[in-house]
mmCIF file of C-alpha atoms and ligand atoms in Angstrom:
data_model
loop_
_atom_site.group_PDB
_atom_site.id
_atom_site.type_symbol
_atom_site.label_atom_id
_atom_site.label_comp_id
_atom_site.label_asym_id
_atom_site.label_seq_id
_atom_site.Cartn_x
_atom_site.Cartn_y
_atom_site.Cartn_z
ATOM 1 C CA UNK A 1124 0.000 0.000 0.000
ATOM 2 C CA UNK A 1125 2.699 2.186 1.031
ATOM 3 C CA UNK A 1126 4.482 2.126 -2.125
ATOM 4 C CA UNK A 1127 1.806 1.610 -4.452
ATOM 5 C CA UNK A 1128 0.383 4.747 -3.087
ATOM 6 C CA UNK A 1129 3.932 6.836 -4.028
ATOM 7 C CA UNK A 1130 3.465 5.672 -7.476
ATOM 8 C CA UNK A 1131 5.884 2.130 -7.526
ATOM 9 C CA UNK A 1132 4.243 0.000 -9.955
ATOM 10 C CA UNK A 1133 3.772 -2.902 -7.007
ATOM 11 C CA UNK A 1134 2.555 -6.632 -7.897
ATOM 12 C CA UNK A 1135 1.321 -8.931 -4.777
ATOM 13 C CA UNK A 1136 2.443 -12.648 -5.076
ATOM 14 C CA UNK A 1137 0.602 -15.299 -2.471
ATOM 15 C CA UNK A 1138 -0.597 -18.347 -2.391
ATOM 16 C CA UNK A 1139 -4.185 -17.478 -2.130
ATOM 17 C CA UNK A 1140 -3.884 -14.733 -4.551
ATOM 18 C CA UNK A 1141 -6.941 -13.120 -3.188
ATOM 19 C CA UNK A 1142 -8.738 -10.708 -1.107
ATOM 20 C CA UNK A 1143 -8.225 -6.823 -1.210
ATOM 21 C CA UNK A 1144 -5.597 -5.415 -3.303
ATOM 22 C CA UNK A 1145 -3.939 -2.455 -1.711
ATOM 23 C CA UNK A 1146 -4.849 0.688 -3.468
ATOM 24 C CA UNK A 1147 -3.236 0.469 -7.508
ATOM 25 C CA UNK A 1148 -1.398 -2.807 -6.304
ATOM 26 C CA UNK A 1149 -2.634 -5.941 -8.458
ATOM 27 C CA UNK A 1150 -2.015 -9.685 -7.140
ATOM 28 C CA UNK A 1151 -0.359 -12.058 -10.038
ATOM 29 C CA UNK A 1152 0.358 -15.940 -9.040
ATOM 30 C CA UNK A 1153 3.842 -15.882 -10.234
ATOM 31 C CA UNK A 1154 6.761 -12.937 -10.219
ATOM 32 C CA UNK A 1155 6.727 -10.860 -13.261
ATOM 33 C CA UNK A 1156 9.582 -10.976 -15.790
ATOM 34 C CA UNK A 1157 10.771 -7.292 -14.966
ATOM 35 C CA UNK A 1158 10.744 -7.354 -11.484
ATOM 36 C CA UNK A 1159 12.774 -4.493 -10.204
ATOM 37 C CA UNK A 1160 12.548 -5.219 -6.094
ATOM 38 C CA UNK A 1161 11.339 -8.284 -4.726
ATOM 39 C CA UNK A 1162 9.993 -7.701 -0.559
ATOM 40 C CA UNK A 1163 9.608 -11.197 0.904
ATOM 41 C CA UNK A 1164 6.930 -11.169 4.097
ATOM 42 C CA UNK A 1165 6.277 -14.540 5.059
ATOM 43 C CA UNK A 1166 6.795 -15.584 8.965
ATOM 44 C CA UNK A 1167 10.699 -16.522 9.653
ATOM 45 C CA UNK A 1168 10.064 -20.222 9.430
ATOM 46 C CA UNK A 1169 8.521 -20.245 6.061
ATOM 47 C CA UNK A 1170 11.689 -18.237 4.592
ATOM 48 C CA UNK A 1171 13.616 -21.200 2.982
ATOM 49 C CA UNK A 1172 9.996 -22.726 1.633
ATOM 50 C CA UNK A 1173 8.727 -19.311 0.081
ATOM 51 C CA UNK A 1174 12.252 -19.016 -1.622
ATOM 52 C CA UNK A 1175 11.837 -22.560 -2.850
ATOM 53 C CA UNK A 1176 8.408 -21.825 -4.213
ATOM 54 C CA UNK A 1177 8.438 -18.483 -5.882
ATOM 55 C CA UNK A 1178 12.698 -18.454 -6.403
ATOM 56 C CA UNK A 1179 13.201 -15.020 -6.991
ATOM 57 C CA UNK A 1180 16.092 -14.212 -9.746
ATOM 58 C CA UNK A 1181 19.146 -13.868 -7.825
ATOM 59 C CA UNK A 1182 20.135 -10.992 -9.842
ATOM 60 C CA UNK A 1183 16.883 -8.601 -8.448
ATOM 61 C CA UNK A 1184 17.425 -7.316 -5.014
ATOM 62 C CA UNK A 1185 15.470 -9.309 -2.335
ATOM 63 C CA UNK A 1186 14.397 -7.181 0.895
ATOM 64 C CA UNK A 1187 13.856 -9.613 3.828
ATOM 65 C CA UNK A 1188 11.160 -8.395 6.524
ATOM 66 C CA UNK A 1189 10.644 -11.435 8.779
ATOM 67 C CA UNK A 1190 11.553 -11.195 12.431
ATOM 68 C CA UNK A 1191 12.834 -14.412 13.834
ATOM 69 C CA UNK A 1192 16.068 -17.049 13.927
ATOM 70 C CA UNK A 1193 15.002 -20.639 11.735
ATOM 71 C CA UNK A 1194 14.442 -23.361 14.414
ATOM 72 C CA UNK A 1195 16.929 -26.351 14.017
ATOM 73 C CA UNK A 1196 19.533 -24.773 11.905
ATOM 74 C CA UNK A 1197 19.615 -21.511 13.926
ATOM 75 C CA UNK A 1198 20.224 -19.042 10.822
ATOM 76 C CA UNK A 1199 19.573 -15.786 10.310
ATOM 77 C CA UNK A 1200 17.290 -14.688 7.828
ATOM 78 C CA UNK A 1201 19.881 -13.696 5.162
ATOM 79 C CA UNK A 1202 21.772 -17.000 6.380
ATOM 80 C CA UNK A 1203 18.890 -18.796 4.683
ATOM 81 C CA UNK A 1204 18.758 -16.301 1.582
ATOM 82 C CA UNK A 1205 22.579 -16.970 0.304
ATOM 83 C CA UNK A 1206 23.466 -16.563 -3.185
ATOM 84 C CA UNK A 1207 21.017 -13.401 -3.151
ATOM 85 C CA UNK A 1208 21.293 -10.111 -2.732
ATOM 86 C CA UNK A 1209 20.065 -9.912 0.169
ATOM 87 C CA UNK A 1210 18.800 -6.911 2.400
ATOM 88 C CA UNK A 1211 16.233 -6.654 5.839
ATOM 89 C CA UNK A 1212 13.849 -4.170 6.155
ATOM 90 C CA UNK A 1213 13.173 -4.118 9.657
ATOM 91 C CA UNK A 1214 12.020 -1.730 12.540
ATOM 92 C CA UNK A 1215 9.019 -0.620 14.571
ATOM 93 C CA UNK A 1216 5.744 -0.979 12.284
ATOM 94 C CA UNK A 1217 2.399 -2.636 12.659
ATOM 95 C CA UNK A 1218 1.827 -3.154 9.582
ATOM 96 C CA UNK A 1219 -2.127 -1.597 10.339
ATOM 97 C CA UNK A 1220 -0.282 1.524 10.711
ATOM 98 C CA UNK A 1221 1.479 1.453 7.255
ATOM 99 C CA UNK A 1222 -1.836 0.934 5.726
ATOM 100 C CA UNK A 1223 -3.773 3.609 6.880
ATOM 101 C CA UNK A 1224 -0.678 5.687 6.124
ATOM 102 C CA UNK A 1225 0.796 6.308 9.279
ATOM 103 C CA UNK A 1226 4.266 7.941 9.684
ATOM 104 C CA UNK A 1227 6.871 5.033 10.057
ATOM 105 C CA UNK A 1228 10.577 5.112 9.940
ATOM 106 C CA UNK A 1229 12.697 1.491 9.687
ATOM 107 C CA UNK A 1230 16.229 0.457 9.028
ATOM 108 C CA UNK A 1231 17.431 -0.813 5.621
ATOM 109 C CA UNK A 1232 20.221 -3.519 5.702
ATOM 110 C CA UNK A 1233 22.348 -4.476 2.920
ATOM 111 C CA UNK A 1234 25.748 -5.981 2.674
ATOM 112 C CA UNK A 1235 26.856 -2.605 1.506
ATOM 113 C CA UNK A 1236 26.255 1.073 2.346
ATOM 114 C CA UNK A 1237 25.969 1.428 -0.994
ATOM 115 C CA UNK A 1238 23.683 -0.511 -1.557
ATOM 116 C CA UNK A 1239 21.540 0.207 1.715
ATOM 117 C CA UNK A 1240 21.294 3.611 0.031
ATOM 118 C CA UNK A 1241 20.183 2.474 -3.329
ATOM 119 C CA UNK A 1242 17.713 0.791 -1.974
ATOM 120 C CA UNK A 1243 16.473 3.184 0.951
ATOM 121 C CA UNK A 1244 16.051 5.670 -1.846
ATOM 122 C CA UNK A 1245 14.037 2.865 -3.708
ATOM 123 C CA UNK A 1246 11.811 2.234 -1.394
ATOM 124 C CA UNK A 1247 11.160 5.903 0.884
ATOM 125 C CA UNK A 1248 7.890 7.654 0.312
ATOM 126 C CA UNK A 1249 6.674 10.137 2.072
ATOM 127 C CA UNK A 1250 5.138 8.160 4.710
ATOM 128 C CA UNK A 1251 8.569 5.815 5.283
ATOM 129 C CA UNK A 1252 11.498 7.286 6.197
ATOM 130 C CA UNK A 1253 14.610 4.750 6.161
ATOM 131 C CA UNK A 1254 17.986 4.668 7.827
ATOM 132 C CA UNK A 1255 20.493 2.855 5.540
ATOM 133 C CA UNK A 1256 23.055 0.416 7.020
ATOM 134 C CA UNK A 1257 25.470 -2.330 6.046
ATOM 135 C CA UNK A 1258 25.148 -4.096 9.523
ATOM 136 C CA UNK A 1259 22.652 -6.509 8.674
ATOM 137 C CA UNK A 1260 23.371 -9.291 11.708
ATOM 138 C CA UNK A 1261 22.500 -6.177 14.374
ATOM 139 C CA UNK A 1262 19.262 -5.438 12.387
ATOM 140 C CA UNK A 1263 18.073 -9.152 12.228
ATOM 141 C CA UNK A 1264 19.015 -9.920 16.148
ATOM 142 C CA UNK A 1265 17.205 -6.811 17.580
ATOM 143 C CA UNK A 1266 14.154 -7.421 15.222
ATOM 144 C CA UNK A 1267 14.142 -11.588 16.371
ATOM 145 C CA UNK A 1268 14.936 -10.878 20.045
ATOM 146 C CA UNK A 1269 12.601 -7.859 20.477
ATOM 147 C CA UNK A 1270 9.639 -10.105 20.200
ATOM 148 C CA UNK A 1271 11.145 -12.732 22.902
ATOM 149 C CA UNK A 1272 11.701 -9.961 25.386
ATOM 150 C CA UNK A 1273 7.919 -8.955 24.601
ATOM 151 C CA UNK A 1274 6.689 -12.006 25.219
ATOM 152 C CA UNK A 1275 8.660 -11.632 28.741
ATOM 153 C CA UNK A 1276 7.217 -7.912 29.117
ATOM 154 C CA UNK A 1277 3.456 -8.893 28.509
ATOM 155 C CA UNK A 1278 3.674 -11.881 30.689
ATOM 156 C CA UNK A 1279 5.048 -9.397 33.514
ATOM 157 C CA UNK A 1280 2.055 -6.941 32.754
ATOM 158 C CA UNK A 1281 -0.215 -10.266 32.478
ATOM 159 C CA UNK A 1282 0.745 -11.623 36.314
ATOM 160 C CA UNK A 1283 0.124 -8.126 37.183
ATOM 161 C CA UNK A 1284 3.721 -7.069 38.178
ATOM 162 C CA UNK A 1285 3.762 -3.876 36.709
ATOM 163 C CA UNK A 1286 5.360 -1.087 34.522
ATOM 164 C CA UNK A 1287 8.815 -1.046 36.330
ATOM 165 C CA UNK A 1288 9.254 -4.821 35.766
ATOM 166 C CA UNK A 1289 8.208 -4.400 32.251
ATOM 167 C CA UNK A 1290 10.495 -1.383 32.367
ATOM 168 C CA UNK A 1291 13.500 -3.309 33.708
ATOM 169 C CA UNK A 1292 12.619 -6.638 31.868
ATOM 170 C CA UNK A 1293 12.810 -4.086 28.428
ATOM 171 C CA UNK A 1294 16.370 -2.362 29.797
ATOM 172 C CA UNK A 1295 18.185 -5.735 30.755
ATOM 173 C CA UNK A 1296 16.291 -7.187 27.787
ATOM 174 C CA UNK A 1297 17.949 -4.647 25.403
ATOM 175 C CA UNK A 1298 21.354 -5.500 26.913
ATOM 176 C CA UNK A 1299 20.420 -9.506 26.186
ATOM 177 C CA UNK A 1300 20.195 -8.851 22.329
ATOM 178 C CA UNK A 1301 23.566 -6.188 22.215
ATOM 179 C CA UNK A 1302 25.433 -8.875 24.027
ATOM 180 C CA UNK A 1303 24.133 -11.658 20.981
ATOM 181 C CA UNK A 1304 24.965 -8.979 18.223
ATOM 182 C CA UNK A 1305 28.271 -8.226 19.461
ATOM 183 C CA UNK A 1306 29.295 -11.985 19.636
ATOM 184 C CA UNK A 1307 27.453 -12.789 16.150
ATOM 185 C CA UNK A 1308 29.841 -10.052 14.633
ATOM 186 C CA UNK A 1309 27.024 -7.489 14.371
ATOM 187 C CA UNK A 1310 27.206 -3.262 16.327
ATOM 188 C CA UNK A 1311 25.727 -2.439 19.289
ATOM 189 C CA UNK A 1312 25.405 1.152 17.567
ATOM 190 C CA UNK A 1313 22.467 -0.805 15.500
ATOM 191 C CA UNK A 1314 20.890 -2.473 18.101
ATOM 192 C CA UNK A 1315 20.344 1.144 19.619
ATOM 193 C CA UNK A 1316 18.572 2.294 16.914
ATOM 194 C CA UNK A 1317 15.049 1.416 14.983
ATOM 195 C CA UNK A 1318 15.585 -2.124 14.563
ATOM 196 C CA UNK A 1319 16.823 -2.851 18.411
ATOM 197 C CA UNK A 1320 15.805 -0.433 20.844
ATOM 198 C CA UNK A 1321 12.975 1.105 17.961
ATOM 199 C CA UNK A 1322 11.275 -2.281 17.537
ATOM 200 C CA UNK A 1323 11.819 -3.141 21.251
ATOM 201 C CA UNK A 1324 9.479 -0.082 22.861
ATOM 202 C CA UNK A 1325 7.362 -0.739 20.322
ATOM 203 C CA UNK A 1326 6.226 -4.066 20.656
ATOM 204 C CA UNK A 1327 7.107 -4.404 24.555
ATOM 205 C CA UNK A 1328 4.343 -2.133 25.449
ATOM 206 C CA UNK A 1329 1.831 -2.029 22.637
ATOM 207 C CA UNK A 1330 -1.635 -4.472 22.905
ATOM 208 C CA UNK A 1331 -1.218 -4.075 18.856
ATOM 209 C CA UNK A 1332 1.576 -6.374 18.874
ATOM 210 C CA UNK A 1333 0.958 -10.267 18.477
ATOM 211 C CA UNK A 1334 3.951 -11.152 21.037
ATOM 212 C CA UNK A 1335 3.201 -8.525 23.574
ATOM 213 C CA UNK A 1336 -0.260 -10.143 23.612
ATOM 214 C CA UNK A 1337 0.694 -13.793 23.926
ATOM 215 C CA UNK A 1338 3.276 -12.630 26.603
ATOM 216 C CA UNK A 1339 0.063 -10.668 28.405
ATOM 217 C CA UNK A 1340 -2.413 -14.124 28.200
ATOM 218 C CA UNK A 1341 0.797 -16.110 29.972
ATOM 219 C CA UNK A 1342 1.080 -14.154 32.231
ATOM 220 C CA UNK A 1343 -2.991 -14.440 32.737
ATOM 221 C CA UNK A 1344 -3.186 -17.609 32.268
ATOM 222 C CA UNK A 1345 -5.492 -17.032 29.755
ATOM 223 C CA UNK A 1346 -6.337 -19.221 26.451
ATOM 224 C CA UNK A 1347 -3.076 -18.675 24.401
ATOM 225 C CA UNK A 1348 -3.747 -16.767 20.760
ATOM 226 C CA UNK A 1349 -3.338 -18.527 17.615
ATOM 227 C CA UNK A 1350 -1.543 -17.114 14.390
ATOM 228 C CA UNK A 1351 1.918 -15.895 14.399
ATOM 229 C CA UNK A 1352 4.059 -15.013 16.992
ATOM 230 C CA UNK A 1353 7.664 -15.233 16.464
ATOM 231 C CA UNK A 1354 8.993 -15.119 19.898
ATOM 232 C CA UNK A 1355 7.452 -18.262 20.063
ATOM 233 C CA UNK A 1356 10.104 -19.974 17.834
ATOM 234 C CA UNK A 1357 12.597 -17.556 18.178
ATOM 235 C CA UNK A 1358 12.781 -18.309 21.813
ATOM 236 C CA UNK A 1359 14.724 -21.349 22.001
ATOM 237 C CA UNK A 1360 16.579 -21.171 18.517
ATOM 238 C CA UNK A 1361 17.996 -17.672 20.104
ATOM 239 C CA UNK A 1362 18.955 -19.064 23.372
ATOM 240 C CA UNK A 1363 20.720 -22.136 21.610
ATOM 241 C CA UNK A 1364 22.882 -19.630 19.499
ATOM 242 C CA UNK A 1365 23.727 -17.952 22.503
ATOM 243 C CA UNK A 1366 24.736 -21.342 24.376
ATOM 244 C CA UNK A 1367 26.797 -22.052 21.179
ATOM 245 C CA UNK A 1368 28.622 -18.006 21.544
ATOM 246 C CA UNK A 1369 28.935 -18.629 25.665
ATOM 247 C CA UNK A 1370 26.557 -15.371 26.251
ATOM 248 C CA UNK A 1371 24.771 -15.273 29.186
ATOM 249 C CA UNK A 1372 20.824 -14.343 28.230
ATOM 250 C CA UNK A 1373 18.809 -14.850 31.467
ATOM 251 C CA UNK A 1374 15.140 -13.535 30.617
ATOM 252 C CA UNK A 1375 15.313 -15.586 26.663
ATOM 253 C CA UNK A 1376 16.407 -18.385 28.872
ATOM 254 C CA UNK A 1377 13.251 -17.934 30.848
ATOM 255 C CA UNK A 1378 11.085 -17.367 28.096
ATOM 256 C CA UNK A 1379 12.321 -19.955 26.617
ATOM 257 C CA UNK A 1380 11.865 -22.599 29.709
ATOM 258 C CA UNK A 1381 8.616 -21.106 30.352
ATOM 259 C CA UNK A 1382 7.114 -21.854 26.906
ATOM 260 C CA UNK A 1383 8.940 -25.568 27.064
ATOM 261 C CA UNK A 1384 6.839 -25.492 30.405
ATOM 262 C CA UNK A 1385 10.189 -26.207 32.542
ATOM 263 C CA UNK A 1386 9.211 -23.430 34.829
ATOM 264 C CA UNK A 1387 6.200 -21.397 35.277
ATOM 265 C CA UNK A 1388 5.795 -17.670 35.231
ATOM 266 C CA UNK A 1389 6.237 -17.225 39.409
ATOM 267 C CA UNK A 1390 9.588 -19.744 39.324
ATOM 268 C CA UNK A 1391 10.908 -17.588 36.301
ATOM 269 C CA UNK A 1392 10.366 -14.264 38.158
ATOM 270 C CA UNK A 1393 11.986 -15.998 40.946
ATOM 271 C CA UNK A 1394 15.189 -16.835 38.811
ATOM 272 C CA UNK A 1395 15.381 -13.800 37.252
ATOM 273 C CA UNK A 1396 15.624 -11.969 40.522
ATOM 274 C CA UNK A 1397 17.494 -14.136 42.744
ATOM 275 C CA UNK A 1398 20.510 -14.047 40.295
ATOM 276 C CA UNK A 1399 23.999 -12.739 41.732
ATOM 277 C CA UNK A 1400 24.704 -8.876 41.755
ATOM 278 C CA UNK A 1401 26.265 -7.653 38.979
ATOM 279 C CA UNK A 1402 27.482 -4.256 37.496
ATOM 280 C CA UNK A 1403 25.015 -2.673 35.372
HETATM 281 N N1 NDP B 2889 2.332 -7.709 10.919
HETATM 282 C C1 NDP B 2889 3.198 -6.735 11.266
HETATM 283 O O1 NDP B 2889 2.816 -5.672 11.783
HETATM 284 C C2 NDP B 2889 4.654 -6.940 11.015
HETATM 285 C C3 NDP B 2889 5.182 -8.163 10.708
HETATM 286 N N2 NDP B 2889 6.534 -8.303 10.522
HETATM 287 C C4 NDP B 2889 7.129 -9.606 10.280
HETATM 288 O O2 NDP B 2889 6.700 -10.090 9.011
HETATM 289 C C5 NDP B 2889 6.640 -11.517 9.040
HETATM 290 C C6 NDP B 2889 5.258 -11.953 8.569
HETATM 291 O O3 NDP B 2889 4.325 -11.443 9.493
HETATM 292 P P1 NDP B 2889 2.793 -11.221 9.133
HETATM 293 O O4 NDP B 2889 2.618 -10.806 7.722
HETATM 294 O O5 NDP B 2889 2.231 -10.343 10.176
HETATM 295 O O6 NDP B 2889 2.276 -12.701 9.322
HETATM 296 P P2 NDP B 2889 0.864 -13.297 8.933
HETATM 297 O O7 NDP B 2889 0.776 -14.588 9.648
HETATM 298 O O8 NDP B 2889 -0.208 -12.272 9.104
HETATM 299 O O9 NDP B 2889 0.970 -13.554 7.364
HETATM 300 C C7 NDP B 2889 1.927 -14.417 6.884
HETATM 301 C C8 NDP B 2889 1.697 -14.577 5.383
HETATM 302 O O10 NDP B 2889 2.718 -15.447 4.905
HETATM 303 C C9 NDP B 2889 2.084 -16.459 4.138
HETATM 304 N N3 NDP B 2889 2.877 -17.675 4.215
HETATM 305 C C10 NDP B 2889 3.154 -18.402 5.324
HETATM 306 N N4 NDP B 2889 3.920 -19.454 5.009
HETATM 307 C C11 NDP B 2889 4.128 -19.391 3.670
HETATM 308 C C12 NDP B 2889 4.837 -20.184 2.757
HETATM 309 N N5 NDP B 2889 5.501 -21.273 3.148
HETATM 310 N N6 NDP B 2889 4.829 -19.836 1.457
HETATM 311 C C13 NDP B 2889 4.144 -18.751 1.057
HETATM 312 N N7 NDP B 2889 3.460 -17.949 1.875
HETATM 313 C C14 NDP B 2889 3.459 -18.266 3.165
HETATM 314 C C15 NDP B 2889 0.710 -16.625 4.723
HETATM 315 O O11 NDP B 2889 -0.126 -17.180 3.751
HETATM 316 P P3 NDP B 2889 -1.552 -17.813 4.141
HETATM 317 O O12 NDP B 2889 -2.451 -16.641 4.376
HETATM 318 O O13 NDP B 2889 -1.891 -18.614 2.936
HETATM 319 O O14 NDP B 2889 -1.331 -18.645 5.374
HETATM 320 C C16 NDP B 2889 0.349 -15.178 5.039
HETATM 321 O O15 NDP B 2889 -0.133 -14.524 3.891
HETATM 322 C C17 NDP B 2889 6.930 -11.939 10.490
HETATM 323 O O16 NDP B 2889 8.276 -12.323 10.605
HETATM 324 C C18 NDP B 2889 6.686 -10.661 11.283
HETATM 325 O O17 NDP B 2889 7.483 -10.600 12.459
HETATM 326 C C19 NDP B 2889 7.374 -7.246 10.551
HETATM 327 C C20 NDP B 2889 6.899 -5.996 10.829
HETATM 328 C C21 NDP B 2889 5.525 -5.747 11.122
HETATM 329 O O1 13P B 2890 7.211 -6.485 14.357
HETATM 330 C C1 13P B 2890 6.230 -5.867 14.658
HETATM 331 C C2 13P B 2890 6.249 -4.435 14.949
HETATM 332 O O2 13P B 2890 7.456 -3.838 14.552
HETATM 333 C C3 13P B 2890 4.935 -6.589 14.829
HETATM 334 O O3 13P B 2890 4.923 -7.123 16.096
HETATM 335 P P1 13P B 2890 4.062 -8.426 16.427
HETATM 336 O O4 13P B 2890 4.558 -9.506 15.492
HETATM 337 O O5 13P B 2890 4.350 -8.718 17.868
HETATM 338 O O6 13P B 2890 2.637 -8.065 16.175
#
């Protein structure tokens, strides 16, 4: 919608095909021959099957926009997408705010700062301002791990422990994914901005977001919600990545246990604050 509307001549692949085309977007069933950009938005687990089924030429820039680290195999997103070029679009956006306009500004990730720029001025309109960057490993962990510590912050609001737990789950939460970056080879500089600390306040402390809801039934111990929620997933592949880098991530270790059901929410909290004392 958000391009179509600035005039970009936008074509909507799926496999239903159907429903609602964005205003002057069309659907097609396959990708057409001159395809300039090609924005892949299927959940993170579906990445390597959607780029099996529609196989984008490897010579068209692909944009990535899934938030989440593949189950078994632990990769990134652009881990999964080698041998394209391969960028993230990534940041704090429901996408119900895009689509009724909404001011929105997210970080572009390419391999280059060249091409981060190239394709930031590709794909800005007037609504969607974007910050250009070649660290692509700091844009993917902040916009995987954001939704884990969400799940942790809406569980906190859920069991009715307030807004300085959710403040200091967010804080320590934020220091979780910089520590992951750093030892995955990615800047802590990124994980500060849109895609890290952005994403994070966003969906931490928003009902809008799917993650910060599940986290808030938990912590109810309400009737779960279906659909997708990539903390869910992201969970335990992110906390075996971090076992495999020796980095110490105590609330995605919780999360993680407590959706395993290895603890439950009042054993985690108990955890969580009975560790030793440490510097901040
Ligand atoms: N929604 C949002 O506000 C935002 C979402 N994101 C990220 O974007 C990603 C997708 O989220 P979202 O769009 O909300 O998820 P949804 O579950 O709403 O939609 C996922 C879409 O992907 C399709 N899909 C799933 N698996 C496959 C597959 N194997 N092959 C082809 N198509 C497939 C689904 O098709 P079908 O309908 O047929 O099941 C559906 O159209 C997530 O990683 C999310 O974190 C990022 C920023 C904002
Ligand atoms: O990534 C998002 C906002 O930036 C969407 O969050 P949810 O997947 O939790 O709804």
């Amino acid at each position: 919608h958000v391009w179509a509307s600035a005039g970009q001549d936008v074509t909507l692949i799926g496999r239903k095909a159907s429903g609602q085309a964005p205003e002057a977007a069309h659907y097609a069933t396959e990708l057409p021959q001159d395809t300039g950009i090609v924005v892949m938005a299927v959940p993170a687990q579906a990445t390597a099957d959607a780029l099996a089924t529609y196989a984008p030429a490897r010579d068209v820039p692909l944009v990535l926009t899934a938030k989440g680290v593949e189950r078994g195999s632990l990769r990134l997103q652009t881990d999964i997408a080698t041998g394209w070029e391969t960028s993230v679009l990534t940041g704090p956006s429901f996408a119900a705010d895009l689509r009724l306009g909404k001011p929105t500004a997210l970080t572009l990730g390419s391999a280059t700062i060249g091409a981060a720029h190239g394709l930031a001025d590709a794909l800005q309109s007037p609504v969607l301002r974007l910050y250009p960057t070649d660290d692509r490993v700091g844009a993917q962990i902040g916009g995987a791990l954001k939704n884990v510590i969400a799940i942790a912050c809406g569980a906190a609001m859920g069991a009715g422990l307030g807004e300085s737990a959710r403040a200091a789950l967010l804080t320590r939460g934020l220091a979780e994914l910089t520590r992951l970056t750093v030892a995955l080879g990615g800047r802590a500089e990124t994980v500060a901005g849109l895609s890290g600390l952005g994403d994070l306040t966003l969906t931490a402390t928003s009902e809008q977001s799917r993650n910060y809801r599940f986290g808030l039934a938990l912590g109810r111990g309400d009737t779960l919600p279906a659909g997708t929620v990539e903390g869910r997933v992201t969970a335990g592949a992110a906390m075996a990545l971090a076992e495999q880098h020796g980095i110490d991530m105590p609330i995605t270790r919780m999360v993680a246990a407590l959706l395993d059901g290895q603890v439950t929410l009042a054993d985690a909290m108990e955890r969580l604050l009975s560790r030793p004392t440490r510097t901040e």
